[in-house]
Amino acid sequence: MKKFNFRKVLDGLTASSPGSGSGSGSNSSGGSGAMHPGGTAGVLREEIQETLTSEYFHICKTVRHGFPYQPTALAFDPVQKTLAIGTRTGAIRILGRPGVDCYCQHESGAAVLQLQFLINEGALVSASSDDTLHLWNLRQKRPAILHSLKFNRERITYCHLPFQSKWLYVGTERGNTHIVNIESFILSGYVIMWNKAIELSTKTHPGPVVHLSDSPRDEGKLLIGYENGTVVFWDLKSKRAELRVYYDEAIHSIDWHHEGKQFMCSHSDGSLTLWNLKSPSRPFQTTIPHGKSPREGRKSESCKPILKVEYKTCRNSEPFIIFSGGLSYDKACRRPSLTIMHGKAITVLEMDHPIVEFLTLCETPYPNEFQEPYAVVVLLEKDLIVVDLTQSNFPIFENPYPMDIHESPVTCTAYFADCPPDLILVLYSIGVKHKKQGYSNKEWPITGGAWNLGTQTYPEIIITGHADGSIKFWDASAITLQMLYKLKTAKVFEKQKVGEGKQTCEIVEEDPYAIQMIYWCPESRIFCVSGVSAYVIIYKFSRHEITTEIVSLEVRLQYDVEDIITPEPETSPPFPDLSSQLPSRSLSGSTNTVASEGVTKDSIPCLNVKTRPVRMPPGYQAELVIQLVWVDGEPPQQITSLAVSSAYGIVAFGNCNGLAVVDFIQKTVLLSMGTIDLYRSSDLYQRQPRSPRKNKQFIADNFCMRGLSNFYPDLTKRIRTSYQSLTELNDSPVPLELERCKSPTSDHVNGHYTSPTSQSCSSGKRLSSADVSKVNRWGPGRPPFRKAQSAACMEISLPVTTEESRENSYNRSRSSSISSIDKDSKEAITALYFMESFARKNDSTISPCLFVGTSLGMVLIISLNLPSADEQRFTEPVMVLPSGTFLSLKGAVLTFSCMDRTGALMQPPYEVWKDPNNIDENEKSLRRKLVMNCPSPSQDIGDHQYTIICSEKQAKVFSLPSQTCLYVHNITETSFILQADVVVLCNSACLACFCANGHIMIMSLPSLRPMLDVNYLPLTDMRIARTFCFTNEGQALYLVSPTEIQRLTYSQEMCDNLQDMLGDLFTPIETPEAQNRGFLKGLFGGSGQTFDREELFGEASAGKASRSLAQHIPGPGGIEGMKGAAGGVMGELTRARIALDERGQRLGELEEKTAGMMTSAEAFSKHAHELMLKYKDKKWYQF
């Protein structure tokens, strides 16, 4: 990752440059433009001392949450009790107790085939699909590869590492078995060739090695399983096969009985065979667990392959036989299952997803002891479950990890750091009541590692929106993730029956409730969502359950492109009725029905809101549902921007058609007009009559906005009328050509308009000079169209002329002939922001305002006139009027923010939360408690507020109320910004941007000086663009895969403290002692000889392996390797100290026992001597 190398030079140049004039500079390597200080920048620098410097910023990944995407392998350390999961993308997730969650990645990206723990050694061996073995050091918080061994001529198929051994057996596709020294990661000269393992009379190749394991009874014997059904029991010392087993069906897995006299195989025909070493000619027992009972003289029915079997014994009960697969072929609809056979009982556990791998957790790590299984870890394609074997009904454990993020596909995210501390407890107390029941009452068995809270203590909450309409709130404090509360937004709508919902399917084929945008005010607890079916739901939080009807509004939002060729002014009234401009609404739910076939659909919402009273449990309860409706046969367009103000009681949302403003306190629509109308006069009653539209055909491929289906690959086929992709050009682009009209009353100030009067025409036909006069009926206020569409609709913006690229200049000369423009191109509302600000130039007092940003880079300020008295807010109307103030930027507007004259970030006003269903509070007063967060105006004359606006191309800082442009920073010319937010770090504000070329850029405020520019993440998936979000305290996140959330930080302080916040994967634990086998069992139960692998596999006896067979690759060195080595040394010292303490304790106990035995011996000797003296002189007949 490259950093912004010359940011300090820019800092020096900025500080020394004069405060007047606007300069231009060259672009940086990361795509950043030069900074243009405005006319009063020098005054601002004197007033505001910026404390942030480049040393405050650094980019690094922190932690990854969620289920490992596309898992392939599973391993467990029975002593450390840690779990490892490998994936198809080369990633490894290591899990321990809650809080211990580590992610590491193979640089090659090859799929992980198998994982093997060095039990209680703090190391892990991974075998990848590129035929490479890797040794990972887990004695450090960030695991690193110590050694790698690349096989050049053979493909790895299976690995086995015996307990407390440093020699790894590696089976290959050719049927050979190699041996690797784990300490040096060098191949031994000892090789078991396939042609020596099988009989000489065998004419066919046995196939790849599918199993390797040493005998529990004798470590000098190795069991080799081949794919074609051959099993070889190999004597390592004599280098010959002691016995061979043959079976007609292919072998998938093998497992030993702990005594080492029997082993069980699973086969491709769904059978299990049990073999005895004393009679290898035929299986001791053959069963097809899920096959039908065979008739006399007929062969048993074959079933699906049993992919894996485990044979675990118990001291006080029958052994467990656990296997996956093996179901009958005639049960095609059966789900993937795990079968548990315990004695005569057979239990089939059906899974929701295919089984990738499973492991049985046992009490002992020694293979020659009773295994005593207590749980089974089952790795599914999209889930991880653990089954409790100690209870007869086999319940599952409650998973403490956030493995269900992808329960329904994630469609949007929101991240809130340093939110009110009581919110987490409140949300958890509500959500815990709705948790699933029936879990095992025992604790989660994966308890490895150690974790503490660290120094970061501020609360963090992550919100995820999903395709099924659900919302999940997560506690993300201290780099952990825990589910708090789940909200189902689909409950406010009627369920669609089969054959109904045709009005919805024209917009969304599947997932009509998918969440598209989220807006949350943590202080007031107001929550608002917009869905893909063009609806907005406002929720209020309550601790009390209620049963009430859901209030709904229906809004007509239409983009009117007039047909200039066929005006009919005589058919329109000279003074149109205002009610025709306001949307129709229904307070008791949606009362419209679907239009019959062949009839134009109009005023019909996509979904039907429930009209009956609905029970709402404690938590978030629906306050108001707002739906956009069909207009003249055209479906409503998806919502592109959303904002809510709890202090004003207003919600605003927009799409490519226009803007709607709704009062959710009085449940009324305040404003609903097309984007083009927002540029006109502020008097809504003076609008001129309109001509009817000639072409009402809806074209679904020309939406100028970012959409759900383009950002989420899984939903691309589901949503037809989606937005244009960020990286796809229009199939049939129409050139936008328009010469702008000049007005003598225009007021041009530093690149923005205070009273624009330029006029533009939108028509699909070329106009003659005689028709130009008809354009004037639009009146003043038309927006200046540009040739280049928003970067949200294009991969690279279309080239513009020199005049258009010049800042602070527009050509408004009128031509007698006006060129045609694309009548389907629409100016979408892309950003909304409520704030106490100055609505008009040179206003003396602040007032409630709504900032509106469009896809063409225009910013409009709408004035909100609220009732002065708080009691009147519930009855008096709210006036919403465009102020006539316009600002302009390059590219679609993304975000707004405001600062006071001291440089402190101003938060929007909010209402303090009060339970709306608390009877006691309602009886006291209806008065609302508002927090305005607005500084009191000073007596001196000057600007009191600075507004930060960021678009896809540049950022600007304006001084209000003078509307002077103080700073301009052209962030990128060759790409465009996907996400931008004004965040707080170290009590100072800065602007954070994520660009489509992968750069993360941080700029100081208000001077817009570059602080950081790192090429962090190339945009390889639209999922990243859709879910990337910044928040305060240097935090950010994005959806790195369909199932995982990646968190990162851009704070240097966070990077420095990250090591202390991560969990320890390895803790010093003494390896349990092996059970005493007893004299007779040791004498007759095994060979009784110690097996020295070093003597057999070492270079002295086995020689060196061929250099061309495998290549040793040293692991990465540097500081991480040194830290890992230091951690390993400290671990060894700790273990040695523990061992010495335990040895001393045992010696003390032995000394006490010896003293006791000596005392007993002395007493016995004394008693025997006395007895001898008593009977010394007596004759035999005297007894």
XYZ file of C-alpha atoms in Angstrom, residues 699-978:
280
model
C -37.354 2.905 -20.110
C -35.851 0.828 -17.328
C -32.217 0.962 -18.355
C -31.552 4.676 -17.936
C -31.581 5.234 -14.199
C -28.969 7.631 -13.049
C -28.287 6.187 -9.608
C -26.507 3.462 -7.788
C -28.686 0.434 -7.202
C -28.982 -2.684 -5.140
C -28.777 -5.202 -7.931
C -25.588 -3.793 -9.390
C -23.796 -3.793 -6.065
C -24.877 -7.251 -5.052
C -24.123 -9.957 -7.639
C -26.618 -12.439 -6.231
C -29.494 -10.002 -6.781
C -28.569 -8.819 -10.262
C -30.990 -11.146 -11.977
C -33.715 -10.503 -9.447
C -34.148 -6.786 -9.936
C -34.982 -5.724 -13.466
C -35.528 -2.036 -13.049
C -32.312 -1.495 -11.144
C -29.909 1.383 -11.278
C -27.103 1.607 -13.738
C -23.946 -0.151 -12.663
C -20.988 1.833 -11.465
C -18.780 0.238 -14.080
C -21.171 -0.183 -17.020
C -21.856 2.368 -19.727
C -25.293 2.770 -21.211
C -25.992 0.352 -24.042
C -27.126 3.126 -26.376
C -25.797 6.440 -25.048
C -27.323 9.578 -26.495
C -25.006 12.612 -26.603
C -26.004 15.469 -24.362
C -25.600 18.761 -26.209
C -27.039 22.013 -25.027
C -25.967 25.609 -25.322
C -26.787 27.458 -22.153
C -28.835 30.624 -22.022
C -27.488 33.774 -20.484
C -29.478 35.991 -18.149
C -28.426 39.477 -17.058
C -29.772 38.850 -13.547
C -27.550 35.907 -12.745
C -25.250 36.337 -9.783
C -22.088 34.302 -10.033
C -20.063 33.982 -6.845
C -17.111 31.640 -6.596
C -18.499 28.755 -8.595
C -22.080 28.749 -7.324
C -25.361 30.469 -8.065
C -27.410 32.527 -5.710
C -30.205 33.260 -8.174
C -29.733 31.200 -11.300
C -31.964 32.099 -14.183
C -30.402 30.002 -16.906
C -32.942 28.107 -18.978
C -32.664 24.652 -20.472
C -34.871 22.597 -22.713
C -35.530 18.877 -22.539
C -36.996 17.419 -25.677
C -36.473 14.487 -27.961
C -36.983 16.658 -31.068
C -35.019 19.510 -32.541
C -36.710 22.876 -32.010
C -36.956 25.631 -34.536
C -36.302 29.215 -33.623
C -40.043 29.836 -33.552
C -40.474 27.250 -30.855
C -37.867 28.735 -28.568
C -40.328 31.249 -27.208
C -42.399 28.422 -25.797
C -39.531 27.446 -23.569
C -39.894 30.634 -21.540
C -43.081 29.380 -19.914
C -40.925 27.290 -17.614
C -39.874 30.518 -15.957
C -36.584 31.163 -14.223
C -34.673 28.627 -12.230
C -33.916 25.852 -14.721
C -30.732 23.924 -13.898
C -27.655 24.101 -16.104
C -27.362 20.734 -17.874
C -23.945 19.251 -18.466
C -22.580 17.022 -21.168
C -21.106 14.606 -18.686
C -23.441 12.484 -16.679
C -22.695 11.589 -13.082
C -19.887 9.191 -12.419
C -22.458 7.083 -10.647
C -23.732 6.083 -14.074
C -20.452 5.818 -15.938
C -17.095 4.165 -15.652
C -15.298 7.348 -16.703
C -17.054 10.661 -17.119
C -17.470 11.824 -20.689
C -14.971 14.488 -21.742
C -16.108 18.043 -21.226
C -15.048 21.231 -22.902
C -12.472 23.569 -21.487
C -15.125 26.061 -20.492
C -17.042 23.420 -18.582
C -13.958 22.193 -16.761
C -13.030 25.670 -15.642
C -14.077 26.338 -12.076
C -16.415 29.294 -11.403
C -17.546 29.853 -14.975
C -20.600 28.895 -17.050
C -21.453 29.981 -20.540
C -25.075 30.962 -20.828
C -25.230 32.290 -24.383
C -28.481 31.508 -26.153
C -28.546 30.097 -29.662
C -31.386 30.374 -32.144
C -31.420 26.625 -32.517
C -31.244 24.374 -29.469
C -29.716 20.945 -29.901
C -31.625 17.903 -28.725
C -30.804 16.250 -25.434
C -31.564 12.890 -24.006
C -35.049 13.215 -22.633
C -34.633 10.040 -20.560
C -31.634 11.283 -18.618
C -32.806 12.314 -15.172
C -31.258 14.332 -12.396
C -31.429 12.155 -9.316
C -31.441 13.305 -5.714
C -28.232 11.772 -4.303
C -27.763 13.421 -0.895
C -29.953 15.016 1.792
C -28.990 16.753 5.032
C -31.024 18.516 7.747
C -29.254 21.321 9.590
C -29.738 24.630 11.352
C -28.145 26.921 8.785
C -28.498 30.053 6.677
C -30.976 29.382 3.887
C -30.241 32.504 1.869
C -27.323 34.730 1.202
C -26.552 37.228 3.925
C -29.252 35.930 6.279
C -28.753 37.229 9.782
C -30.144 34.232 11.689
C -30.051 30.517 11.284
C -33.179 28.499 10.535
C -34.090 24.868 9.822
C -32.812 23.902 6.384
C -32.666 20.888 4.114
C -29.610 20.595 1.885
C -30.364 18.728 -1.352
C -27.625 17.346 -3.608
C -28.210 16.019 -7.113
C -26.439 13.730 -9.541
C -25.430 16.716 -11.682
C -23.501 18.315 -8.841
C -26.097 20.904 -7.908
C -26.840 21.766 -4.269
C -30.159 23.331 -3.342
C -31.142 24.661 0.078
C -34.779 24.271 1.089
C -36.113 26.361 3.926
C -38.285 24.728 6.591
C -40.736 26.991 8.420
C -41.715 25.255 11.667
C -44.250 26.446 14.269
C -42.583 28.607 16.899
C -44.318 27.035 19.888
C -43.629 23.417 20.663
C -47.280 22.670 21.436
C -48.289 23.937 17.994
C -46.001 21.460 16.291
C -48.686 18.777 16.508
C -51.408 20.931 14.912
C -49.940 23.820 12.926
C -48.716 23.109 9.370
C -45.056 23.116 8.362
C -44.061 25.201 5.342
C -41.399 23.866 2.973
C -40.087 26.331 0.392
C -37.044 26.298 -1.911
C -34.872 29.195 -0.842
C -33.468 29.951 -4.271
C -29.888 29.271 -3.124
C -27.845 27.021 -5.385
C -24.261 25.771 -5.183
C -22.424 23.605 -7.698
C -19.715 20.943 -7.765
C -18.323 18.445 -10.234
C -20.034 15.065 -10.137
C -22.877 13.744 -8.041
C -23.111 15.159 -4.530
C -22.355 12.547 -1.858
C -22.347 14.152 1.576
C -22.805 17.354 3.586
C -21.575 18.579 6.924
C -21.263 21.829 8.867
C -18.683 23.403 11.176
C -18.929 26.415 13.422
C -16.514 29.313 13.177
C -14.150 27.664 15.695
C -13.741 24.594 13.492
C -15.858 22.283 15.661
C -18.129 19.875 13.844
C -21.805 20.773 14.248
C -24.195 17.892 14.808
C -27.734 18.130 13.425
C -30.373 18.904 16.049
C -32.233 15.988 17.544
C -35.043 15.192 19.949
C -34.154 13.481 23.209
C -35.687 10.017 23.268
C -38.887 9.539 25.206
C -40.880 6.332 25.187
C -43.934 7.095 23.029
C -45.977 4.372 24.741
C -45.150 5.232 28.335
C -48.479 6.268 29.854
C -46.944 8.149 32.757
C -44.805 10.331 30.520
C -47.674 11.075 28.143
C -49.844 12.179 31.014
C -47.181 14.549 32.259
C -46.635 16.535 29.103
C -46.488 16.321 25.341
C -43.573 18.731 25.273
C -40.609 17.592 23.217
C -37.088 18.055 24.514
C -34.839 19.214 21.684
C -31.057 19.514 21.486
C -30.221 22.022 18.769
C -26.372 21.933 18.854
C -26.249 25.420 17.369
C -23.818 28.120 18.529
C -25.267 31.433 19.575
C -24.589 34.143 16.972
C -21.951 36.635 17.965
C -22.361 40.402 17.811
C -19.712 41.024 15.179
C -20.590 40.996 11.532
C -19.238 37.965 9.678
C -19.768 34.379 8.754
C -20.798 31.994 11.479
C -20.835 28.630 9.732
C -18.833 26.611 7.246
C -20.480 23.984 5.063
C -18.490 21.036 3.685
C -19.827 19.453 0.499
C -18.213 16.482 -1.200
C -19.121 15.103 -4.606
C -17.788 12.284 -6.743
C -15.005 14.500 -8.054
C -14.220 17.262 -5.600
C -14.820 18.764 -2.195
C -15.703 22.360 -1.373
C -15.967 24.415 1.789
C -18.404 27.322 1.758
C -18.705 30.105 4.285
C -22.249 30.947 5.320
C -24.228 33.136 5.082
C -21.986 34.953 2.572
C -21.838 31.738 0.473
C -18.169 32.343 -0.278
C -16.251 29.327 -1.562
C -13.214 29.117 0.731
C -11.571 25.900 -0.397
C -11.803 23.576 -3.360
C -9.996 20.269 -3.652
C -10.202 18.242 -6.848
C -9.944 14.800 -5.330
C -9.818 12.742 -8.522
C -9.983 13.299 -12.244
C -9.594 9.784 -13.640
C -11.938 8.011 -11.228
C -14.795 8.891 -8.881
C -15.562 8.689 -5.175
C -17.839 5.932 -3.968
